[in-house]
Amino acid sequence: MKRILGWILILVCTAWSAFVVSGCKNQENGYTRYEITAEYIPENRTLTGTTKVTFENGTDNEISVLKFQLYPNAYRQDALYSPISTAYKASAYYAGESYGEMVISSVHGSKNWEVLGEDENILYAYLERSLFPGDKVVLDIGFMTKLAQVNHRTGVTEHTVNLGNFFPILCGIKDGGFMETVYYSDGDPFYSDCAEYKVTLTAPKEYVVATTGEIVQERSLESKKVHTMYAMNVRDFALVLSENFRVTTTKHGDTTLAYYYYDDETPTKTLDLIRESFTFYEKTFGKYPYGNYAVAQTGFCYGGMEYPCLAFISDGLDEGGKARVVAHETAHQWWYGVVGSDQIENAWQDEGLAEYSTIMFFEEYEKYGFTRENLVKEAVAEYRSFYDVYGSVLGRADTRMTRNLKDFLSDYEYKCISYDKAVIMWDTMRKSVGEQKMVSALRKYYSRCQFKNATAGDLIGSFEKTGLDVGGFFDSFLSGKAIL
C-alpha cells in the first residue's frame, strides 16, 4: 500500500507541475507556491508550523519587501478591529469572550522582518536583494496560530476546528503593489491571488478533515494522523476538523462532491442540494476547474462562508435557511473562487452575483419552495426599509454600491447594499436585456476572468463584448444615482 501511495503521489505531483506551467504560471501577478507544514494541538488550541513561500515577481515594478496578511491577529484582545460585530458576539463567543493570535517566530530567506500594519496585521519581509520582473525568492516563515473559542472563520467551535485564514498569506497584488487590509467585521475583508498549495497537517487521529485541497496521502502514527493535501490555482486554503464528522459523497462528472456533517437528520437530501446547485451553476456559467468541492457543517455565527473548493455552513440553520446558504456558498465557487474580485472595495461584485445566481437556481428547482418573484420582492422590501430608516435617522441613506468595507455603518447596511440592491440590479438587468443575453455575458465574464481578480470594468466589459451597452446602467446603480 505504501508503494502504491508513493506512485500516486508521484503522478499527482507530475500532473500538478504540468498544470502549473499551463495555469498558475500564466497569471498576471506571477507564480506563487505555498508549502505549509503544521500540527494542531487541541489541548492548547494551537497550530504550529512553517510556510515555505516561492514567489515570482509578475509585476512591472521592483520589489524589495514581501507583505503577508496575518489574519489571526484580529482575534487579539487588544485588536483595533474586531472580526466580529457587536450584533454577532453573543452567538460567536459561545463560552464567553475568547482570544487568539498569530506569532511569527522566524523568516528565513529575508534580510530582516517585522510585524507592522494598521493593526499588527502585516508581516514585512525585507529581501536580501530586490526582485525585478520575473525574479523569484523563497522564504520559510515559522508561525504559531492560537485559536480562540469562537464560532467564526478561525477558531475552535463546540464540535469543530475552523481553519480559515490560518497561515501567513501574501497580500494580493493590485496596481503593481501589495494590498494591505485590516479585518473589518462587515463582509469578507480578503484579497488574494491564485497560487499552488501543498499542505501537510498533523492532528489527532480521531479528527476527520474537510479541505480545500484533495487529500492525496494519509499516514497514521500512534495517536496522530498526517494528512497531505494539494490544491492548484486557488486563491486561499482552508480546512475544518472534527472528531464528530460523518461524510457522504457523490460524483458530478470529474468532480467529487462531499458533505461533512454531525447534526443532520437528512444528509442525503443535503448532498442532493449540493449536487443540484453545483450542476446548475456549471451548466449555466461554465465548467468548474477543480476535482473536489466540499461543504462542511460547523459552528458559525453567520449562515456560511466560502473558500476555494470548500464552504462552511452553520449548524444552527433550519431547512429553508440551509437550502439558501448551501446554494449561495456553492455559487461562490464561481463568483469568488474561480473569478475573484476586490471584496473590500466592491463587495457587491461577488456577493450580489452569488445571491442572484442562487435565485436563478431556485427558479429552476421549485421543489425547495423559493420563487424568483418572492426572493426579489424580499430584497426590494428590505432595501426600501433600509432606505427609509437610514434616511429618517441620518437625514440621508448612502446607496453607493462601490465603497470600502470600512464605510458601511452596520452589518444591516452592508447586506442591504451588497446583497439586496445587487439582486435588484441583476433582476432589472435581466428584465431589460433578457435572460439569454445576460447569461451569455456572465459566461463570457467567467471564461475571460478565471483565476484573476476581476475589476468592475472586466464585468461590464464582458457585457459590452456581448453587444450590450450597459455602462450607464451599471453606473447608475453603483454610484447610487438609480432611484428604486
Short mmCIF file of C-alpha atoms in Angstrom, two decimals:
data_model
loop_
_atom_site.label_atom_id
_atom_site.label_comp_id
_atom_site.label_asym_id
_atom_site.label_seq_id
_atom_site.Cartn_x
_atom_site.Cartn_y
_atom_site.Cartn_z
CA MET A 1 0.00 0.00 0.00
CA LYS A 2 2.83 2.44 0.81
CA ARG A 3 4.42 1.77 -2.59
CA ILE A 4 1.06 2.39 -4.34
CA LEU A 5 0.59 5.63 -2.41
CA GLY A 6 4.10 6.68 -3.37
CA TRP A 7 3.36 6.18 -7.08
CA ILE A 8 0.07 8.05 -6.68
CA LEU A 9 1.95 10.94 -5.08
CA ILE A 10 4.47 10.99 -7.95
CA LEU A 11 1.68 11.00 -10.54
CA VAL A 12 -0.17 13.78 -8.72
CA CYS A 13 2.98 15.89 -8.48
CA THR A 14 3.70 15.32 -12.20
CA ALA A 15 0.17 16.35 -13.18
CA TRP A 16 0.38 19.26 -10.77
CA SER A 17 3.61 20.53 -12.33
CA ALA A 18 2.07 20.35 -15.79
CA PHE A 19 -0.96 22.27 -14.56
CA VAL A 20 1.25 24.96 -13.08
CA VAL A 21 3.01 25.52 -16.40
CA SER A 22 -0.32 25.92 -18.21
CA GLY A 23 -2.25 27.57 -15.38
CA CYS A 24 -0.63 29.34 -12.44
CA LYS A 25 2.46 30.37 -14.39
CA ASN A 26 0.40 32.43 -16.79
CA GLN A 27 -1.25 34.54 -14.13
CA GLU A 28 -0.68 38.27 -14.42
CA ASN A 29 0.84 38.54 -10.94
CA GLY A 30 3.44 35.80 -11.38
CA TYR A 31 3.68 32.39 -9.82
CA THR A 32 3.33 31.67 -6.09
CA ARG A 33 3.63 28.34 -4.30
CA TYR A 34 2.90 27.61 -0.63
CA GLU A 35 4.21 24.56 1.20
CA ILE A 36 2.60 24.55 4.64
CA THR A 37 3.53 22.04 7.32
CA ALA A 38 1.63 22.34 10.59
CA GLU A 39 0.42 20.40 13.62
CA TYR A 40 -2.77 21.05 15.56
CA ILE A 41 -2.59 20.55 19.34
CA PRO A 42 -6.15 20.53 20.76
CA GLU A 43 -5.04 20.76 24.41
CA ASN A 44 -3.86 24.35 23.96
CA ARG A 45 -5.77 25.18 20.75
CA THR A 46 -2.61 25.92 18.76
CA LEU A 47 -1.48 25.31 15.23
CA THR A 48 2.30 25.41 14.92
CA GLY A 49 4.12 25.17 11.65
CA THR A 50 6.07 26.63 8.77
CA THR A 51 5.07 28.18 5.48
CA LYS A 52 7.56 27.92 2.63
CA VAL A 53 6.65 30.50 0.01
CA THR A 54 8.04 30.63 -3.51
CA PHE A 55 7.20 34.00 -5.04
CA GLU A 56 7.83 35.25 -8.57
CA ASN A 57 7.59 38.96 -9.31
CA GLY A 58 4.94 39.19 -12.01
CA THR A 59 4.62 42.95 -11.79
CA ASP A 60 6.48 45.56 -13.82
CA ASN A 61 7.99 47.01 -10.64
CA GLU A 62 11.00 46.34 -8.44
CA ILE A 63 10.00 44.64 -5.16
CA SER A 64 12.20 44.85 -2.07
CA VAL A 65 9.71 43.69 0.60
CA LEU A 66 7.09 40.96 0.63
CA LYS A 67 3.96 41.63 2.68
CA PHE A 68 1.84 38.93 4.29
CA GLN A 69 -1.59 39.15 5.89
CA LEU A 70 -1.72 37.83 9.47
CA TYR A 71 -5.48 37.44 9.78
CA PRO A 72 -5.50 35.56 13.13
CA ASN A 73 -4.12 38.69 14.84
CA ALA A 74 -7.60 40.20 14.52
CA TYR A 75 -8.66 37.86 17.36
CA ARG A 76 -6.25 39.51 19.82
CA GLN A 77 -7.71 41.02 22.96
CA ASP A 78 -6.34 44.46 22.10
CA ALA A 79 -7.06 44.35 18.36
CA LEU A 80 -8.20 47.67 16.91
CA TYR A 81 -10.59 45.95 14.51
CA SER A 82 -12.71 43.12 15.85
CA PRO A 83 -13.55 40.45 13.26
CA ILE A 84 -17.00 40.13 14.82
CA SER A 85 -19.51 42.94 15.12
CA THR A 86 -21.36 43.63 18.37
CA ALA A 87 -24.57 42.17 16.92
CA TYR A 88 -22.97 38.74 16.48
CA LYS A 89 -20.70 38.48 19.51
CA ALA A 90 -23.19 36.58 21.68
CA SER A 91 -23.66 33.83 19.10
CA ALA A 92 -19.96 33.80 18.18
CA TYR A 93 -18.45 33.53 21.67
CA TYR A 94 -20.39 30.51 22.94
CA ALA A 95 -18.19 30.11 26.06
CA GLY A 96 -17.58 33.78 26.81
CA GLU A 97 -15.13 36.12 25.13
CA SER A 98 -12.01 34.31 23.96
CA TYR A 99 -8.88 35.41 22.14
CA GLY A 100 -6.38 34.18 19.61
CA GLU A 101 -3.36 35.49 17.71
CA MET A 102 -0.61 34.66 15.25
CA VAL A 103 3.01 34.73 16.39
CA ILE A 104 5.78 34.81 13.78
CA SER A 105 8.89 33.08 15.10
CA SER A 106 11.23 33.28 12.11
CA VAL A 107 11.55 34.32 8.48
CA HIS A 108 14.42 32.55 6.70
CA GLY A 109 15.50 33.86 3.33
CA SER A 110 14.91 37.52 4.15
CA LYS A 111 17.35 40.18 5.34
CA ASN A 112 15.09 41.04 8.27
CA TRP A 113 11.41 41.23 9.12
CA GLU A 114 8.88 42.91 11.38
CA VAL A 115 5.13 42.87 12.07
CA LEU A 116 3.54 46.19 11.16
CA GLY A 117 0.27 47.25 9.60
CA GLU A 118 -2.55 49.31 11.00
CA ASP A 119 -3.49 46.55 13.47
CA GLU A 120 -0.32 44.40 13.77
CA ASN A 121 -1.76 42.52 10.84
CA ILE A 122 1.00 42.66 8.20
CA LEU A 123 4.34 40.82 8.14
CA TYR A 124 7.00 42.78 6.28
CA ALA A 125 9.79 40.53 4.99
CA TYR A 126 12.66 42.70 3.72
CA LEU A 127 14.51 40.88 0.96
CA GLU A 128 18.26 40.42 0.74
CA ARG A 129 18.10 41.73 -2.82
CA SER A 130 15.35 43.39 -4.81
CA LEU A 131 13.22 41.33 -7.15
CA PHE A 132 12.94 42.63 -10.68
CA PRO A 133 10.19 41.42 -13.03
CA GLY A 134 10.50 37.64 -13.43
CA ASP A 135 12.81 37.17 -10.40
CA LYS A 136 11.95 34.62 -7.71
CA VAL A 137 12.57 34.28 -3.98
CA VAL A 138 11.90 31.54 -1.42
CA LEU A 139 11.05 32.36 2.20
CA ASP A 140 10.47 30.00 5.13
CA ILE A 141 8.14 31.50 7.77
CA GLY A 142 7.75 29.92 11.19
CA PHE A 143 4.38 30.65 12.81
CA MET A 144 2.08 29.70 15.66
CA THR A 145 -1.66 30.35 15.45
CA LYS A 146 -3.51 30.40 18.74
CA LEU A 147 -7.21 29.75 18.22
CA ALA A 148 -9.98 31.46 20.12
CA GLN A 149 -13.07 29.55 21.20
CA VAL A 150 -15.37 31.16 18.69
CA ASN A 151 -17.93 30.27 16.02
CA HIS A 152 -16.09 32.11 13.30
CA ARG A 153 -13.72 31.62 10.37
CA THR A 154 -10.66 30.86 12.51
CA GLY A 155 -11.40 29.23 15.83
CA VAL A 156 -12.44 26.24 17.91
CA THR A 157 -16.20 25.69 17.95
CA GLU A 158 -18.16 23.26 20.11
CA HIS A 159 -17.84 20.44 17.55
CA THR A 160 -15.20 21.51 15.04
CA VAL A 161 -11.97 23.40 14.43
CA ASN A 162 -12.35 26.08 11.75
CA LEU A 163 -9.09 26.81 9.95
CA GLY A 164 -9.92 29.59 7.56
CA ASN A 165 -7.22 32.25 7.04
CA PHE A 166 -4.94 30.38 9.45
CA PHE A 167 -1.50 30.94 7.86
CA PRO A 168 0.60 33.91 6.67
CA ILE A 169 -0.66 34.62 3.16
CA LEU A 170 0.77 37.13 0.71
CA CYS A 171 -1.23 40.31 0.36
CA GLY A 172 -2.93 40.34 -3.02
CA ILE A 173 -1.26 42.40 -5.71
CA LYS A 174 -3.23 45.33 -7.08
CA ASP A 175 -1.94 48.10 -9.35
CA GLY A 176 1.55 46.63 -9.14
CA GLY A 177 1.82 46.63 -5.33
CA PHE A 178 0.74 44.61 -2.31
CA MET A 179 -2.71 45.48 -0.97
CA GLU A 180 -2.92 45.66 2.82
CA THR A 181 -6.28 45.38 4.54
CA VAL A 182 -7.44 45.18 8.13
CA TYR A 183 -10.05 42.68 9.32
CA TYR A 184 -13.36 44.52 9.01
CA SER A 185 -16.32 42.80 10.68
CA ASP A 186 -18.64 43.66 7.78
CA GLY A 187 -18.23 41.49 4.72
CA ASP A 188 -15.21 39.42 3.69
CA PRO A 189 -12.05 41.55 4.03
CA PHE A 190 -9.88 39.34 1.82
CA TYR A 191 -7.97 39.91 -1.41
CA SER A 192 -5.55 37.28 -2.60
CA ASP A 193 -4.12 35.87 -5.80
CA CYS A 194 -4.30 32.31 -7.06
CA ALA A 195 -1.43 30.06 -6.05
CA GLU A 196 -0.34 26.45 -5.77
CA TYR A 197 -0.60 24.72 -2.37
CA LYS A 198 0.84 21.69 -0.68
CA VAL A 199 -0.39 21.40 2.91
CA THR A 200 0.71 18.75 5.39
CA LEU A 201 -1.34 18.71 8.59
CA THR A 202 -0.73 16.54 11.63
CA ALA A 203 -3.68 16.17 14.02
CA PRO A 204 -5.05 13.62 16.49
CA LYS A 205 -6.12 10.52 14.57
CA GLU A 206 -9.74 10.95 15.64
CA TYR A 207 -10.14 14.08 13.51
CA VAL A 208 -11.72 13.93 10.06
CA VAL A 209 -10.55 16.71 7.72
CA ALA A 210 -12.63 18.72 5.24
CA THR A 211 -10.30 20.68 2.99
CA THR A 212 -9.80 22.98 0.05
CA GLY A 213 -7.26 20.56 -1.37
CA GLU A 214 -7.55 16.96 -2.44
CA ILE A 215 -6.17 14.58 0.18
CA VAL A 216 -3.55 12.54 -1.66
CA GLN A 217 -1.98 10.76 1.29
CA GLU A 218 -2.83 9.94 4.90
CA ARG A 219 -0.33 8.35 7.22
CA SER A 220 -1.17 7.06 10.69
CA LEU A 221 1.18 7.43 13.65
CA GLU A 222 0.49 6.09 17.15
CA SER A 223 -2.05 8.70 18.19
CA LYS A 224 -1.94 11.06 15.23
CA LYS A 225 -2.61 11.15 11.52
CA VAL A 226 -0.67 13.09 8.89
CA HIS A 227 -2.80 14.43 6.04
CA THR A 228 -1.13 15.60 2.82
CA MET A 229 -3.26 17.83 0.58
CA TYR A 230 -2.80 19.54 -2.78
CA ALA A 231 -4.62 22.38 -4.49
CA MET A 232 -3.76 24.16 -7.70
CA ASN A 233 -4.70 27.64 -8.87
CA VAL A 234 -6.73 28.53 -5.77
CA ARG A 235 -6.73 31.91 -4.04
CA ASP A 236 -6.77 30.57 -0.47
CA PHE A 237 -6.66 27.33 1.50
CA ALA A 238 -8.95 26.36 4.39
CA LEU A 239 -9.83 23.30 6.48
CA VAL A 240 -12.41 22.16 9.02
CA LEU A 241 -11.50 19.43 11.52
CA SER A 242 -13.89 17.41 13.67
CA GLU A 243 -13.96 14.27 15.77
CA ASN A 244 -17.68 14.02 15.03
CA PHE A 245 -17.75 14.31 11.24
CA ARG A 246 -19.59 11.81 9.11
CA VAL A 247 -19.12 12.08 5.36
CA THR A 248 -21.30 11.37 2.37
CA THR A 249 -20.10 11.82 -1.20
CA THR A 250 -21.23 11.73 -4.81
CA LYS A 251 -19.74 12.49 -8.21
CA HIS A 252 -20.61 15.06 -10.84
CA GLY A 253 -18.51 14.48 -13.92
CA ASP A 254 -14.87 14.64 -12.83
CA THR A 255 -15.64 16.38 -9.53
CA THR A 256 -16.14 14.65 -6.17
CA LEU A 257 -18.80 16.39 -4.06
CA ALA A 258 -18.65 15.79 -0.31
CA TYR A 259 -20.80 16.74 2.65
CA TYR A 260 -19.25 16.67 6.15
CA TYR A 261 -21.84 16.78 8.94
CA TYR A 262 -22.54 15.82 12.56
CA ASP A 263 -26.09 17.07 13.11
CA ASP A 264 -28.23 16.47 10.05
CA GLU A 265 -31.17 14.07 10.01
CA THR A 266 -31.34 14.12 6.22
CA PRO A 267 -27.72 14.21 4.96
CA THR A 268 -28.63 12.59 1.64
CA LYS A 269 -31.11 15.38 0.98
CA THR A 270 -28.43 17.97 1.74
CA LEU A 271 -25.97 16.21 -0.57
CA ASP A 272 -28.64 16.24 -3.30
CA LEU A 273 -28.94 20.01 -2.82
CA ILE A 274 -25.17 20.41 -3.13
CA ARG A 275 -25.13 18.30 -6.30
CA GLU A 276 -28.13 20.04 -7.89
CA SER A 277 -26.89 23.56 -7.22
CA PHE A 278 -23.36 22.67 -8.34
CA THR A 279 -24.73 21.12 -11.55
CA PHE A 280 -26.91 24.14 -12.25
CA TYR A 281 -24.08 26.66 -11.88
CA GLU A 282 -21.73 24.62 -14.03
CA LYS A 283 -24.36 24.29 -16.75
CA THR A 284 -25.27 27.97 -16.56
CA PHE A 285 -21.90 29.71 -16.15
CA GLY A 286 -19.13 27.33 -17.15
CA LYS A 287 -17.11 24.30 -16.14
CA TYR A 288 -15.76 24.02 -12.61
CA PRO A 289 -11.97 23.58 -12.92
CA TYR A 290 -11.21 21.58 -9.76
CA GLY A 291 -11.57 17.91 -8.82
CA ASN A 292 -13.32 18.39 -5.49
CA TYR A 293 -15.89 20.52 -3.69
CA ALA A 294 -16.82 20.02 -0.03
CA VAL A 295 -19.47 21.51 2.24
CA ALA A 296 -18.75 21.29 5.97
CA GLN A 297 -21.29 21.79 8.73
CA THR A 298 -19.69 23.72 11.56
CA GLY A 299 -20.18 26.21 14.35
CA PHE A 300 -20.54 29.58 12.66
CA CYS A 301 -22.24 32.76 13.78
CA TYR A 302 -23.28 33.65 10.22
CA GLY A 303 -25.05 31.44 7.70
CA GLY A 304 -21.97 30.35 5.83
CA MET A 305 -18.57 31.20 4.40
CA GLU A 306 -16.93 30.42 1.10
CA TYR A 307 -13.39 29.22 0.49
CA PRO A 308 -11.95 27.66 -2.67
CA CYS A 309 -13.40 24.14 -3.07
CA LEU A 310 -14.85 24.34 0.46
CA ALA A 311 -17.83 26.01 2.14
CA PHE A 312 -18.65 26.37 5.83
CA ILE A 313 -22.36 26.18 6.71
CA SER A 314 -23.72 26.92 10.17
CA ASP A 315 -25.07 24.07 12.27
CA GLY A 316 -27.84 26.38 13.51
CA LEU A 317 -29.77 26.63 10.23
CA ASP A 318 -33.31 25.39 9.68
CA GLU A 319 -34.14 23.53 6.46
CA GLY A 320 -35.03 26.65 4.47
CA GLY A 321 -32.01 28.53 5.74
CA LYS A 322 -29.73 25.61 4.97
CA ALA A 323 -31.02 25.43 1.40
CA ARG A 324 -30.37 29.12 0.82
CA VAL A 325 -26.91 29.07 2.41
CA VAL A 326 -25.72 25.93 0.59
CA ALA A 327 -26.93 27.29 -2.76
CA HIS A 328 -25.34 30.70 -2.09
CA GLU A 329 -21.97 29.38 -0.92
CA THR A 330 -21.85 26.94 -3.83
CA ALA A 331 -22.44 29.85 -6.23
CA HIS A 332 -19.39 31.48 -4.67
CA GLN A 333 -17.25 28.72 -6.14
CA TRP A 334 -17.82 30.52 -9.46
CA TRP A 335 -18.01 34.10 -8.12
CA TYR A 336 -15.05 34.43 -5.74
CA GLY A 337 -13.40 31.01 -6.08
CA VAL A 338 -12.69 30.92 -9.81
CA VAL A 339 -13.43 34.56 -10.67
CA GLY A 340 -12.08 36.71 -7.86
CA SER A 341 -12.73 40.38 -7.23
CA ASP A 342 -11.92 43.14 -4.75
CA GLN A 343 -14.15 42.19 -1.82
CA ILE A 344 -13.02 45.24 0.14
CA GLU A 345 -13.97 47.90 -2.43
CA ASN A 346 -16.60 46.06 -4.47
CA ALA A 347 -18.35 43.57 -2.20
CA TRP A 348 -21.41 43.59 -4.48
CA GLN A 349 -19.37 42.05 -7.29
CA ASP A 350 -19.15 38.56 -5.80
CA GLU A 351 -21.85 38.68 -3.10
CA GLY A 352 -24.59 40.15 -5.27
CA LEU A 353 -23.81 37.88 -8.18
CA ALA A 354 -23.72 34.80 -5.92
CA GLU A 355 -27.04 35.83 -4.39
CA TYR A 356 -28.72 36.34 -7.74
CA SER A 357 -27.27 33.07 -9.04
CA THR A 358 -28.93 31.44 -6.03
CA ILE A 359 -32.27 32.96 -7.07
CA MET A 360 -31.78 31.58 -10.59
CA PHE A 361 -31.13 28.13 -9.12
CA PHE A 362 -34.28 28.16 -7.02
CA GLU A 363 -36.24 29.39 -10.03
CA GLU A 364 -35.33 26.15 -11.82
CA TYR A 365 -35.67 23.91 -8.74
CA GLU A 366 -39.09 24.89 -7.42
CA LYS A 367 -39.19 21.95 -5.00
CA TYR A 368 -37.16 23.96 -2.47
CA GLY A 369 -40.10 26.35 -2.03
CA PHE A 370 -38.47 29.60 -3.16
CA THR A 371 -39.53 31.61 -6.18
CA ARG A 372 -37.70 34.32 -8.07
CA GLU A 373 -40.64 36.67 -7.57
CA ASN A 374 -40.73 36.27 -3.78
CA LEU A 375 -36.97 36.42 -3.31
CA VAL A 376 -36.68 39.60 -5.37
CA LYS A 377 -39.65 41.11 -3.51
CA GLU A 378 -37.90 40.25 -0.23
CA ALA A 379 -34.75 42.08 -1.40
CA VAL A 380 -36.76 45.11 -2.55
CA ALA A 381 -38.67 45.30 0.75
CA GLU A 382 -35.51 45.09 2.86
CA TYR A 383 -33.68 47.64 0.72
CA ARG A 384 -36.56 50.14 0.88
CA SER A 385 -36.85 49.65 4.63
CA PHE A 386 -33.14 50.42 4.97
CA TYR A 387 -33.54 53.50 2.77
CA ASP A 388 -36.46 54.81 4.83
CA VAL A 389 -34.89 54.10 8.25
CA TYR A 390 -31.44 55.46 7.45
CA GLY A 391 -32.98 58.42 5.65
CA SER A 392 -35.10 59.38 8.63
CA VAL A 393 -32.38 58.81 11.25
CA LEU A 394 -29.33 60.19 9.39
CA GLY A 395 -31.05 62.57 7.01
CA ARG A 396 -29.91 60.53 4.01
CA ALA A 397 -29.14 56.94 3.07
CA ASP A 398 -25.84 56.20 1.34
CA THR A 399 -26.87 53.96 -1.56
CA ARG A 400 -23.47 53.70 -3.28
CA MET A 401 -22.53 50.11 -4.04
CA THR A 402 -18.87 50.83 -4.80
CA ARG A 403 -17.30 51.71 -1.46
CA ASN A 404 -14.81 50.36 1.05
CA LEU A 405 -15.99 47.95 3.75
CA LYS A 406 -14.97 50.50 6.37
CA ASP A 407 -17.64 52.86 5.04
CA PHE A 408 -20.56 50.60 5.95
CA LEU A 409 -22.15 51.66 9.21
CA SER A 410 -23.51 48.22 10.12
CA ASP A 411 -23.97 44.59 9.04
CA TYR A 412 -27.51 45.58 8.08
CA GLU A 413 -26.38 48.34 5.73
CA TYR A 414 -23.76 46.03 4.21
CA LYS A 415 -26.37 43.36 3.46
CA CYS A 416 -28.90 45.82 2.06
CA ILE A 417 -26.36 47.27 -0.37
CA SER A 418 -24.13 44.32 -1.28
CA TYR A 419 -26.89 41.71 -1.43
CA ASP A 420 -30.34 43.31 -1.74
CA LYS A 421 -29.55 46.21 -4.04
CA ALA A 422 -27.33 43.95 -6.13
CA VAL A 423 -30.21 41.48 -6.52
CA ILE A 424 -32.43 44.35 -7.67
CA MET A 425 -29.73 45.43 -10.13
CA TRP A 426 -29.33 41.97 -11.63
CA ASP A 427 -33.06 41.37 -11.87
CA THR A 428 -33.54 44.74 -13.55
CA MET A 429 -30.73 43.88 -15.97
CA ARG A 430 -32.36 40.56 -16.78
CA LYS A 431 -35.72 42.20 -17.48
CA SER A 432 -34.00 44.79 -19.69
CA VAL A 433 -31.79 42.61 -21.89
CA GLY A 434 -33.37 39.19 -21.44
CA GLU A 435 -32.13 36.13 -19.59
CA GLN A 436 -30.30 34.64 -22.57
CA LYS A 437 -28.15 37.72 -23.21
CA MET A 438 -27.42 38.22 -19.51
CA VAL A 439 -26.32 34.61 -19.04
CA SER A 440 -24.23 34.80 -22.23
CA ALA A 441 -22.42 37.85 -20.85
CA LEU A 442 -21.85 36.16 -17.48
CA ARG A 443 -20.45 33.08 -19.21
CA LYS A 444 -18.05 35.36 -21.08
CA TYR A 445 -17.09 37.07 -17.80
CA TYR A 446 -16.44 33.67 -16.19
CA SER A 447 -14.38 32.45 -19.15
CA ARG A 448 -12.29 35.64 -19.52
CA CYS A 449 -11.57 36.18 -15.82
CA GLN A 450 -10.84 32.72 -14.45
CA PHE A 451 -8.15 32.76 -11.73
CA LYS A 452 -7.95 36.58 -11.88
CA ASN A 453 -9.13 39.28 -9.53
CA ALA A 454 -11.61 40.85 -11.93
CA THR A 455 -12.46 44.54 -11.80
CA ALA A 456 -15.90 46.04 -12.20
CA GLY A 457 -14.66 47.10 -15.63
CA ASP A 458 -13.96 43.46 -16.51
CA LEU A 459 -17.54 42.57 -15.63
CA ILE A 460 -19.06 45.47 -17.54
CA GLY A 461 -16.72 44.81 -20.46
CA SER A 462 -17.98 41.24 -20.74
CA PHE A 463 -21.48 42.60 -21.30
CA GLU A 464 -20.24 45.10 -23.85
CA LYS A 465 -18.35 42.36 -25.72
CA THR A 466 -21.69 40.57 -25.96
CA GLY A 467 -23.10 43.63 -27.72
CA LEU A 468 -24.82 45.22 -24.72
CA ASP A 469 -24.24 48.90 -23.95
CA VAL A 470 -24.70 48.74 -20.18
CA GLY A 471 -22.07 51.17 -18.84
CA GLY A 472 -24.65 53.77 -17.90
CA PHE A 473 -26.91 51.14 -16.33
CA PHE A 474 -24.18 49.85 -14.01
CA ASP A 475 -23.01 53.36 -13.16
CA SER A 476 -26.50 54.40 -12.06
CA PHE A 477 -26.66 51.55 -9.55
CA LEU A 478 -23.04 51.54 -8.39
CA SER A 479 -22.86 55.30 -7.86
CA GLY A 480 -26.20 55.45 -6.06
CA LYS A 481 -27.94 57.53 -8.74
CA ALA A 482 -30.62 54.95 -9.53
CA ILE A 483 -33.98 55.69 -7.89
CA LEU A 484 -35.52 52.46 -6.62
#
